[in-house]
Short mmCIF file of C-alpha atoms and ligand atoms in Angstrom, two decimals:
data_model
loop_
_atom_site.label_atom_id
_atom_site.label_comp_id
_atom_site.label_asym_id
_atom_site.label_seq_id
_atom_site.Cartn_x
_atom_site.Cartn_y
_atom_site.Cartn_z
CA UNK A 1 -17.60 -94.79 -17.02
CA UNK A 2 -16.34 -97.25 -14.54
CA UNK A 3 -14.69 -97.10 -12.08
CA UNK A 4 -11.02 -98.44 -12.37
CA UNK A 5 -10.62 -101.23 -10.38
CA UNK A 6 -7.00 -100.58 -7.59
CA UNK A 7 -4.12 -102.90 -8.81
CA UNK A 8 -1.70 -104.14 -6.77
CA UNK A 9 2.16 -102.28 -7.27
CA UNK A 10 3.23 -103.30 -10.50
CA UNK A 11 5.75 -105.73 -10.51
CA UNK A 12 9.94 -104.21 -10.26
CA UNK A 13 11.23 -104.94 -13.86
CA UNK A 14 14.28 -107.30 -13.58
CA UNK A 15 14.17 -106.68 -9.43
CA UNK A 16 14.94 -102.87 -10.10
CA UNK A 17 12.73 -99.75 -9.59
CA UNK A 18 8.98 -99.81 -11.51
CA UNK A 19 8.66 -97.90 -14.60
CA UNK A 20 7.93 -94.12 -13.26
CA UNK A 21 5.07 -94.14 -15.66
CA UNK A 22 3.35 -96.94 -17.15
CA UNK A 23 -0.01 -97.26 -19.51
CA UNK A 24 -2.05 -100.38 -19.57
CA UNK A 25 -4.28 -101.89 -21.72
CA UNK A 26 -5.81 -97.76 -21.93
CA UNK A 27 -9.31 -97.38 -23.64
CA UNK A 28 -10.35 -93.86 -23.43
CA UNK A 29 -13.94 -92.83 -25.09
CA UNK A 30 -16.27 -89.73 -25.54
CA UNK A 31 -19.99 -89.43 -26.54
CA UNK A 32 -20.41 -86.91 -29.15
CA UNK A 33 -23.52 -84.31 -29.14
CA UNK A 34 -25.39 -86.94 -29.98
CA UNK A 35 -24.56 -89.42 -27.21
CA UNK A 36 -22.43 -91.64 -29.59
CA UNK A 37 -19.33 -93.15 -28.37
CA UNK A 38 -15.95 -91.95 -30.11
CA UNK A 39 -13.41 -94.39 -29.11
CA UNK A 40 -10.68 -92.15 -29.23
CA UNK A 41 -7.75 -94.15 -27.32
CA UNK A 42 -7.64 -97.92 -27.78
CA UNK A 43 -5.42 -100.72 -25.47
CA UNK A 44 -2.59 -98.09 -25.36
CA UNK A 45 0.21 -100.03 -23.50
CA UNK A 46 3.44 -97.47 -22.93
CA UNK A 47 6.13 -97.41 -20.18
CA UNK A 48 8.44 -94.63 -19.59
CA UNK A 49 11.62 -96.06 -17.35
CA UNK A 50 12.71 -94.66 -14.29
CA UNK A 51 16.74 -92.98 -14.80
CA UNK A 52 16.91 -91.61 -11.44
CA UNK A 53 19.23 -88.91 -11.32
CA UNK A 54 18.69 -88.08 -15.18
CA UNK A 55 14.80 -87.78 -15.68
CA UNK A 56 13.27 -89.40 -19.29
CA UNK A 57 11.30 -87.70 -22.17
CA UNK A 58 9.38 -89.69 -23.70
CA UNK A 59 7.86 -88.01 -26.99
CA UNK A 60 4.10 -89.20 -28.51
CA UNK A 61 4.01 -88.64 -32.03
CA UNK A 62 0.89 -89.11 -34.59
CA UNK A 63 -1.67 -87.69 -36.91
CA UNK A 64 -3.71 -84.55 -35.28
CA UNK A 65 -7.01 -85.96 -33.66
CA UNK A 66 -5.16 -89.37 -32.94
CA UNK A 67 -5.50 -89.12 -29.18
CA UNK A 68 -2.60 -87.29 -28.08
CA UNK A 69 -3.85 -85.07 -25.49
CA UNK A 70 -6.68 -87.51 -24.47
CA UNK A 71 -3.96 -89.52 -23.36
CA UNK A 72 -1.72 -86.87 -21.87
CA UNK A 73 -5.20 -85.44 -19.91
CA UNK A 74 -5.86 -88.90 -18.89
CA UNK A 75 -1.83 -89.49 -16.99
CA UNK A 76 -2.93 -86.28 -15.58
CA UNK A 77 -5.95 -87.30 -14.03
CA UNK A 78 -8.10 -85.07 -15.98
CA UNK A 79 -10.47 -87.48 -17.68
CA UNK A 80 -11.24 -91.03 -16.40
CA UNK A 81 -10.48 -94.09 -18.49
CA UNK A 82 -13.25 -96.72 -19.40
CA UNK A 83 -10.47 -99.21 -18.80
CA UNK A 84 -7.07 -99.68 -18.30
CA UNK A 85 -4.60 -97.92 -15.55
CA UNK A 86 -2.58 -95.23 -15.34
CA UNK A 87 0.64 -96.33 -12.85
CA UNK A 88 3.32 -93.78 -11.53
CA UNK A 89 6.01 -95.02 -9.95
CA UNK A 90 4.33 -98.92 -9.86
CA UNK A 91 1.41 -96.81 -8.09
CA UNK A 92 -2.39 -96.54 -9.73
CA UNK A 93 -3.49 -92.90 -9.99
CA UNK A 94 -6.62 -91.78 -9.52
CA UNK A 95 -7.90 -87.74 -10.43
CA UNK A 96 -5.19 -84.78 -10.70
CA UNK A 97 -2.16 -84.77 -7.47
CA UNK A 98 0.45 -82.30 -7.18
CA UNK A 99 3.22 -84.96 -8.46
CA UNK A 100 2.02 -84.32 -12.33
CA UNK A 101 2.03 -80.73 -14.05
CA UNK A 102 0.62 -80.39 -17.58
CA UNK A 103 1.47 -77.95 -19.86
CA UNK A 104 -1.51 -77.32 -21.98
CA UNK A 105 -2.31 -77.13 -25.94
CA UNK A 106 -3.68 -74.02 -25.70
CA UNK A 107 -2.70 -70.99 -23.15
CA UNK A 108 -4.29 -71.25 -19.92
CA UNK A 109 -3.04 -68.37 -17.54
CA UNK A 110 -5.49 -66.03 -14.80
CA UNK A 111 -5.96 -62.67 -17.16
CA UNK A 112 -6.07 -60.63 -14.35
CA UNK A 113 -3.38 -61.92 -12.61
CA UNK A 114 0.08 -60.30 -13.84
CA UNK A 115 3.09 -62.90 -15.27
CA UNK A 116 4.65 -63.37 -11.90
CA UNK A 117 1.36 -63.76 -9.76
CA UNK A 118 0.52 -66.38 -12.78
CA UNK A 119 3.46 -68.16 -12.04
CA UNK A 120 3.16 -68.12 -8.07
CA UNK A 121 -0.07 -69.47 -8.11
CA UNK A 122 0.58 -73.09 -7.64
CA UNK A 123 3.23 -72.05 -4.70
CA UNK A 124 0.52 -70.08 -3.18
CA UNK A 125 -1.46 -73.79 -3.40
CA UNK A 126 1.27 -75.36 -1.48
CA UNK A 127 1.53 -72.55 0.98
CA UNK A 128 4.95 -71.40 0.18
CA UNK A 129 5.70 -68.19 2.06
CA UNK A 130 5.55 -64.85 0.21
CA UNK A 131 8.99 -64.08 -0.39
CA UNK A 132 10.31 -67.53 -1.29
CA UNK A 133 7.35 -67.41 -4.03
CA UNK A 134 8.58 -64.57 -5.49
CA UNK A 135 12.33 -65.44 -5.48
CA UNK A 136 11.51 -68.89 -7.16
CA UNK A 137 8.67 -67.56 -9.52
CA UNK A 138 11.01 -64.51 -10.82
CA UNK A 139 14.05 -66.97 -11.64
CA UNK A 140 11.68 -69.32 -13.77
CA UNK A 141 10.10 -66.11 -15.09
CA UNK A 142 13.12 -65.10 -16.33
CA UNK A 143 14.84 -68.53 -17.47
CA UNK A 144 11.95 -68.30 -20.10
CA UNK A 145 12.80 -65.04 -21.22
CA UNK A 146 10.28 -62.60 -20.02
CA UNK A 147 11.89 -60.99 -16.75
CA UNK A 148 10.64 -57.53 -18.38
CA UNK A 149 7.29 -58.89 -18.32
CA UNK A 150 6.79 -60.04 -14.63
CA UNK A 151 4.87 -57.34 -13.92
CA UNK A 152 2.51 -57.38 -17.19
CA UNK A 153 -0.88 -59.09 -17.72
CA UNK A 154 -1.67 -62.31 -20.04
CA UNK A 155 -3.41 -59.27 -22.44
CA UNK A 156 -0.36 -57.63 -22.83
CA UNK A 157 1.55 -60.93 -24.04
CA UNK A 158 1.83 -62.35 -27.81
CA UNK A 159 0.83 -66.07 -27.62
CA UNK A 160 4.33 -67.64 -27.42
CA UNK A 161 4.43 -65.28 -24.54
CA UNK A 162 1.66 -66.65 -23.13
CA UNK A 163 2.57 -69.98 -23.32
CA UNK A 164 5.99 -69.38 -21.92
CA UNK A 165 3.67 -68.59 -19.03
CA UNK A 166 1.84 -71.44 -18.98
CA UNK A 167 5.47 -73.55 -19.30
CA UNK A 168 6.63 -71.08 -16.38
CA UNK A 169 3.79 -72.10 -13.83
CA UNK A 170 3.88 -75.86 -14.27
CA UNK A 171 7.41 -75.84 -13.91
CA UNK A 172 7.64 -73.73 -10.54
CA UNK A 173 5.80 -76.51 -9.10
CA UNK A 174 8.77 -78.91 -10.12
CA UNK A 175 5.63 -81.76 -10.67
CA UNK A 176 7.77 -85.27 -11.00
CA UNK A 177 5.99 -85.92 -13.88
CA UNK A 178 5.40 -83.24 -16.61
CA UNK A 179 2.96 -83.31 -18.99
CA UNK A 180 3.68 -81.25 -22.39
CA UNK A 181 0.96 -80.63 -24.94
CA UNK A 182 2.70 -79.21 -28.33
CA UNK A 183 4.23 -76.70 -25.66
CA UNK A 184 6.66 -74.96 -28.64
CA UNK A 185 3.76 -74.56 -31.39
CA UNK A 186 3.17 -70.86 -31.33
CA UNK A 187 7.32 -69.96 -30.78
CA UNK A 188 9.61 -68.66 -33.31
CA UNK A 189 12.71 -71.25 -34.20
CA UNK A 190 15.26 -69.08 -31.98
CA UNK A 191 12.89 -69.08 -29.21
CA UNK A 192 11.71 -72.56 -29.39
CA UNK A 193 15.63 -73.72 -29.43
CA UNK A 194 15.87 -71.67 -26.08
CA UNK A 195 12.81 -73.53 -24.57
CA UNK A 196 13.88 -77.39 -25.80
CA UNK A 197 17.41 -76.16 -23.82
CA UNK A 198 15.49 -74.99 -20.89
CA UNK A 199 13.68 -78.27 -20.60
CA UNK A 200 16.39 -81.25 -21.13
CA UNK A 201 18.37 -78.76 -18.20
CA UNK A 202 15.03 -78.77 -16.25
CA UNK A 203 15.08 -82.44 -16.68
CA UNK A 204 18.42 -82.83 -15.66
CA UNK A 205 18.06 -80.65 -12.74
CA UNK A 206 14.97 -81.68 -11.11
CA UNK A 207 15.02 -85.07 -12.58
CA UNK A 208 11.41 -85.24 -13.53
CA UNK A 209 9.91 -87.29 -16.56
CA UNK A 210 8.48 -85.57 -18.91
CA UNK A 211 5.61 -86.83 -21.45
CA UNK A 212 5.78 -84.02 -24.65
CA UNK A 213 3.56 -84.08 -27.48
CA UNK A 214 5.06 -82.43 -30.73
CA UNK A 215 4.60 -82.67 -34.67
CA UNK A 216 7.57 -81.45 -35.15
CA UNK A 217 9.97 -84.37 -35.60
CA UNK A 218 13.16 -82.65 -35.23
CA UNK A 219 12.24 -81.59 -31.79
CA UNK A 220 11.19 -84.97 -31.11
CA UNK A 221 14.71 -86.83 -31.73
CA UNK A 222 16.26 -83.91 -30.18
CA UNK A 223 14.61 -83.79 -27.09
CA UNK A 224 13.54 -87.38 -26.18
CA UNK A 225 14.73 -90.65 -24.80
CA UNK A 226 11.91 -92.27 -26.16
CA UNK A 227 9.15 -91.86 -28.92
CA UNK A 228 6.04 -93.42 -29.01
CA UNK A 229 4.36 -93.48 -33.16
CA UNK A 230 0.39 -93.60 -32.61
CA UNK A 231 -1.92 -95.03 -35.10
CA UNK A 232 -4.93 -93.06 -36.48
CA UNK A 233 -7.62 -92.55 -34.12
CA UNK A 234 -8.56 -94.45 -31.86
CA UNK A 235 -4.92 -94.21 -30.32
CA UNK A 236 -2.54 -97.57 -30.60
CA UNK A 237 1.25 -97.64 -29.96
CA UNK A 238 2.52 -98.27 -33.36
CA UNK A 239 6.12 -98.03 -32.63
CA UNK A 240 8.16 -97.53 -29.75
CA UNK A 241 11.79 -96.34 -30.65
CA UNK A 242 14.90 -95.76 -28.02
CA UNK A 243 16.39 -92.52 -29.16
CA UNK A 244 20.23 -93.50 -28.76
CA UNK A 245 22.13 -91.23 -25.83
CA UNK A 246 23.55 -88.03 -27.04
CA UNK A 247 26.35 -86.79 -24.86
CA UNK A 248 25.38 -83.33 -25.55
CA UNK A 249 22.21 -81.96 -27.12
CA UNK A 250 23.29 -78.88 -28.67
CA UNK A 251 22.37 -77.60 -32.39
CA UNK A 252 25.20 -79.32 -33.74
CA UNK A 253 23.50 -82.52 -33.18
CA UNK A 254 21.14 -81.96 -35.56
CA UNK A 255 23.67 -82.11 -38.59
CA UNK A 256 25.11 -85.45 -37.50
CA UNK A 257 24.59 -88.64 -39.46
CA UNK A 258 22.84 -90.54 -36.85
CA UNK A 259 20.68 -87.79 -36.13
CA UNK A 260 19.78 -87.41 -39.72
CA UNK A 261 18.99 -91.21 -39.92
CA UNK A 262 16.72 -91.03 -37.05
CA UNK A 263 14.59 -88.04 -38.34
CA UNK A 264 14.61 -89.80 -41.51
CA UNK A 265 13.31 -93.16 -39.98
CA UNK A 266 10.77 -91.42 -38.49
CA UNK A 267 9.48 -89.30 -41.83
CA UNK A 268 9.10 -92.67 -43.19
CA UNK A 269 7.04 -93.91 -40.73
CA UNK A 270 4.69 -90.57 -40.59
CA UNK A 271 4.92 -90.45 -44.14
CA UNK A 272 3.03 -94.67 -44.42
CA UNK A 273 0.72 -93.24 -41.50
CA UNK A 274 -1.03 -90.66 -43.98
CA UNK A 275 -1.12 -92.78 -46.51
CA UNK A 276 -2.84 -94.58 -44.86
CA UNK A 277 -4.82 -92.00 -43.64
CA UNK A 278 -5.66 -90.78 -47.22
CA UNK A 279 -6.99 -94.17 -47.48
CA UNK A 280 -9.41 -93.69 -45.04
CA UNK A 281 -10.51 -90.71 -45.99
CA UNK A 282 -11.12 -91.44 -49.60
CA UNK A 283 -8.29 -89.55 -51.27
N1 ATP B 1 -14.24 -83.32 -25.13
C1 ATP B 1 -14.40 -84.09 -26.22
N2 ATP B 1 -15.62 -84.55 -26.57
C2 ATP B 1 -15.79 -85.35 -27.65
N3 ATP B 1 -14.78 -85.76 -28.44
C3 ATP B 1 -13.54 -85.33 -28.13
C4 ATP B 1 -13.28 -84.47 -27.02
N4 ATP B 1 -11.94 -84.22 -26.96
C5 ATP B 1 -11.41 -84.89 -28.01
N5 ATP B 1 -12.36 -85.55 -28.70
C6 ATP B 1 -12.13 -86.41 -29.88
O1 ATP B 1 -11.16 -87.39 -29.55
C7 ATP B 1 -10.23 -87.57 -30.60
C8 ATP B 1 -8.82 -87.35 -30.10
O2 ATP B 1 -8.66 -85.99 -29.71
P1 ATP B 1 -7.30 -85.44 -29.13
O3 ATP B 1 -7.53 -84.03 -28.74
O4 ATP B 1 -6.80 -86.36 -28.08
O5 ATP B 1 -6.36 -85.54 -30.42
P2 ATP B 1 -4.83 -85.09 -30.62
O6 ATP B 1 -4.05 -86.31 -31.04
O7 ATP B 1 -4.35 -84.38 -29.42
O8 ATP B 1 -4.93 -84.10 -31.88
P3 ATP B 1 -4.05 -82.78 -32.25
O9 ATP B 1 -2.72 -83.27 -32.74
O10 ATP B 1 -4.85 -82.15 -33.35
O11 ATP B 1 -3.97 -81.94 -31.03
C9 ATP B 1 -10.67 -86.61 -31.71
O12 ATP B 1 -11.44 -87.34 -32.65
C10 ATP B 1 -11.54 -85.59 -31.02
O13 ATP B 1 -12.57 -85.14 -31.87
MG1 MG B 2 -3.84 -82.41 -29.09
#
């Protein structure tokens, strides 16, 4: 794949600050066993504002296979683009830096590393000293509910356990932008409320902006300031839609009429995105 060519800082939007994340024209392919190219992201074109102070969620939402994580791997410098750029902060990136974090689909912790020692790790990267690693790991340890299981081993974890692990250690490394692959899936409601809290205060707090990839579209009004619908694969923005600003994002929320209209909005549009779908696939 090429290489991207550098691009001059984007241009300030009405004079202000650049976008902290912007998409361009993204293609994104893969060859197949057999060498074949799967487009699997196509001219994606997505900007993400800069609220300084606040931090912005911006939520992708679309059929499973879409392009989702390709796109969330590709922000985080995982996997190269044939085309297109990936700008933070007006800035091209190029490869993985310590300003992005990603929170991945499936668990990814150091088995024989215990909870806490999982969570230090990226500290022990930056060469944080011993006892301030500990402090800061312990308090994010326990801010997503396992403080009685600092000591224990990924094995010893169920796997919404082990994923509060893997939210635990990208977190501790307060990236400025976060990258969250259906980071709820495997937690019960009760606990998953707990975790969407956790974030928007994270947010809040260290003012990062946070990319999260969900199916579930409750979570997705709840928690962002912005959703991107994607198309079928290959990956196109379908619709971008402002989620209006909710004073306070607490359960209530949910049963309020604009809430409602929003999830309701959205159902529509997922619901014309199978059918088409079923289309496709000869349903
Ligand atoms: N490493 C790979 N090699 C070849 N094809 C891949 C690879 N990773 C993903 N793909 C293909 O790219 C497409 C998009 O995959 P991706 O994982 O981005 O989808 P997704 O939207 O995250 O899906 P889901 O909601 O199920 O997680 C799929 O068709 C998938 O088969
Ligand atoms: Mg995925």
């Amino acid at each position: 794949m090429p290489e991207p060519a550098a691009a001059p800082a984007a241009p300030a939007l009405g004079g202000g600050t650049p976008p902290k994340l912007e998409l361009r024209e993204l293609y994104i392919s893969y060859a197949d066993r057999k060498g074949h190219s799967v487009q699997a992201v196509e001219g994606v074109n997505l900007t993400v504002a800069n609220k300084p102070g606040v931090g912005e969620l911006a939520v992708l939402l679309g059929p499973s296979g879409c392009g989702k994580s390709t796109i969330l791997k590709a922000i985080c410098g995982l996997l190269r683009q044939d085309s297109g750029e990936v700008l933070i902060d007006g800035q091209p990136v190029f490869g993985t830096g310590r300003d992005r974090g990603m929170v991945f689909q499936s668990y990814t912790s150091f088995a024989w590393r215990t909870v806490r020692k999982n969570v230090e790790y990226g500290l022990e990267l930056q060469g944080i000293p011993a006892k301030q690693r500990k402090e800061e790991a312990l308090r994010i340890v326990e801010q997503v509910g396992l403080k009685d299981f600092a000591a224990a081993l990924p094995k010893q974890l169920s796997g919404g356990m082990k994923q509060r692990v893997a939210i635990a250690r990208t977190l501790v490394n307060k990236p400025r932008v976060v990258l969250m692959d259906e980071p709820f899936g495997a937690l019960d409601p009760q606990t998953r409320w707990g975790m969407q809290a956790l974030i928007l205060d994270v947010l809040r707090k260290q003012d990062n902006t946070v990319v999260f990839v969900t199916h579930d579209i409750s979570e997705a009004v709840f928690l962002a300031d912005v959703i991107f619908v994607l198309s079928h694969r290959p990956a196109r923005v379908l619709h971008r839609i402002e989620v209006p600003y909710f004073e306070e994002r607490d359960p209530k929320l949910k049963q309020s009429a604009e809430f409602k209209r929003l999830e309701n909005h959205l159902l529509e549009l997922l619901h014309a995105l199978q059918v088409q779908g079923n289309v496709q696939v000869g349903l």
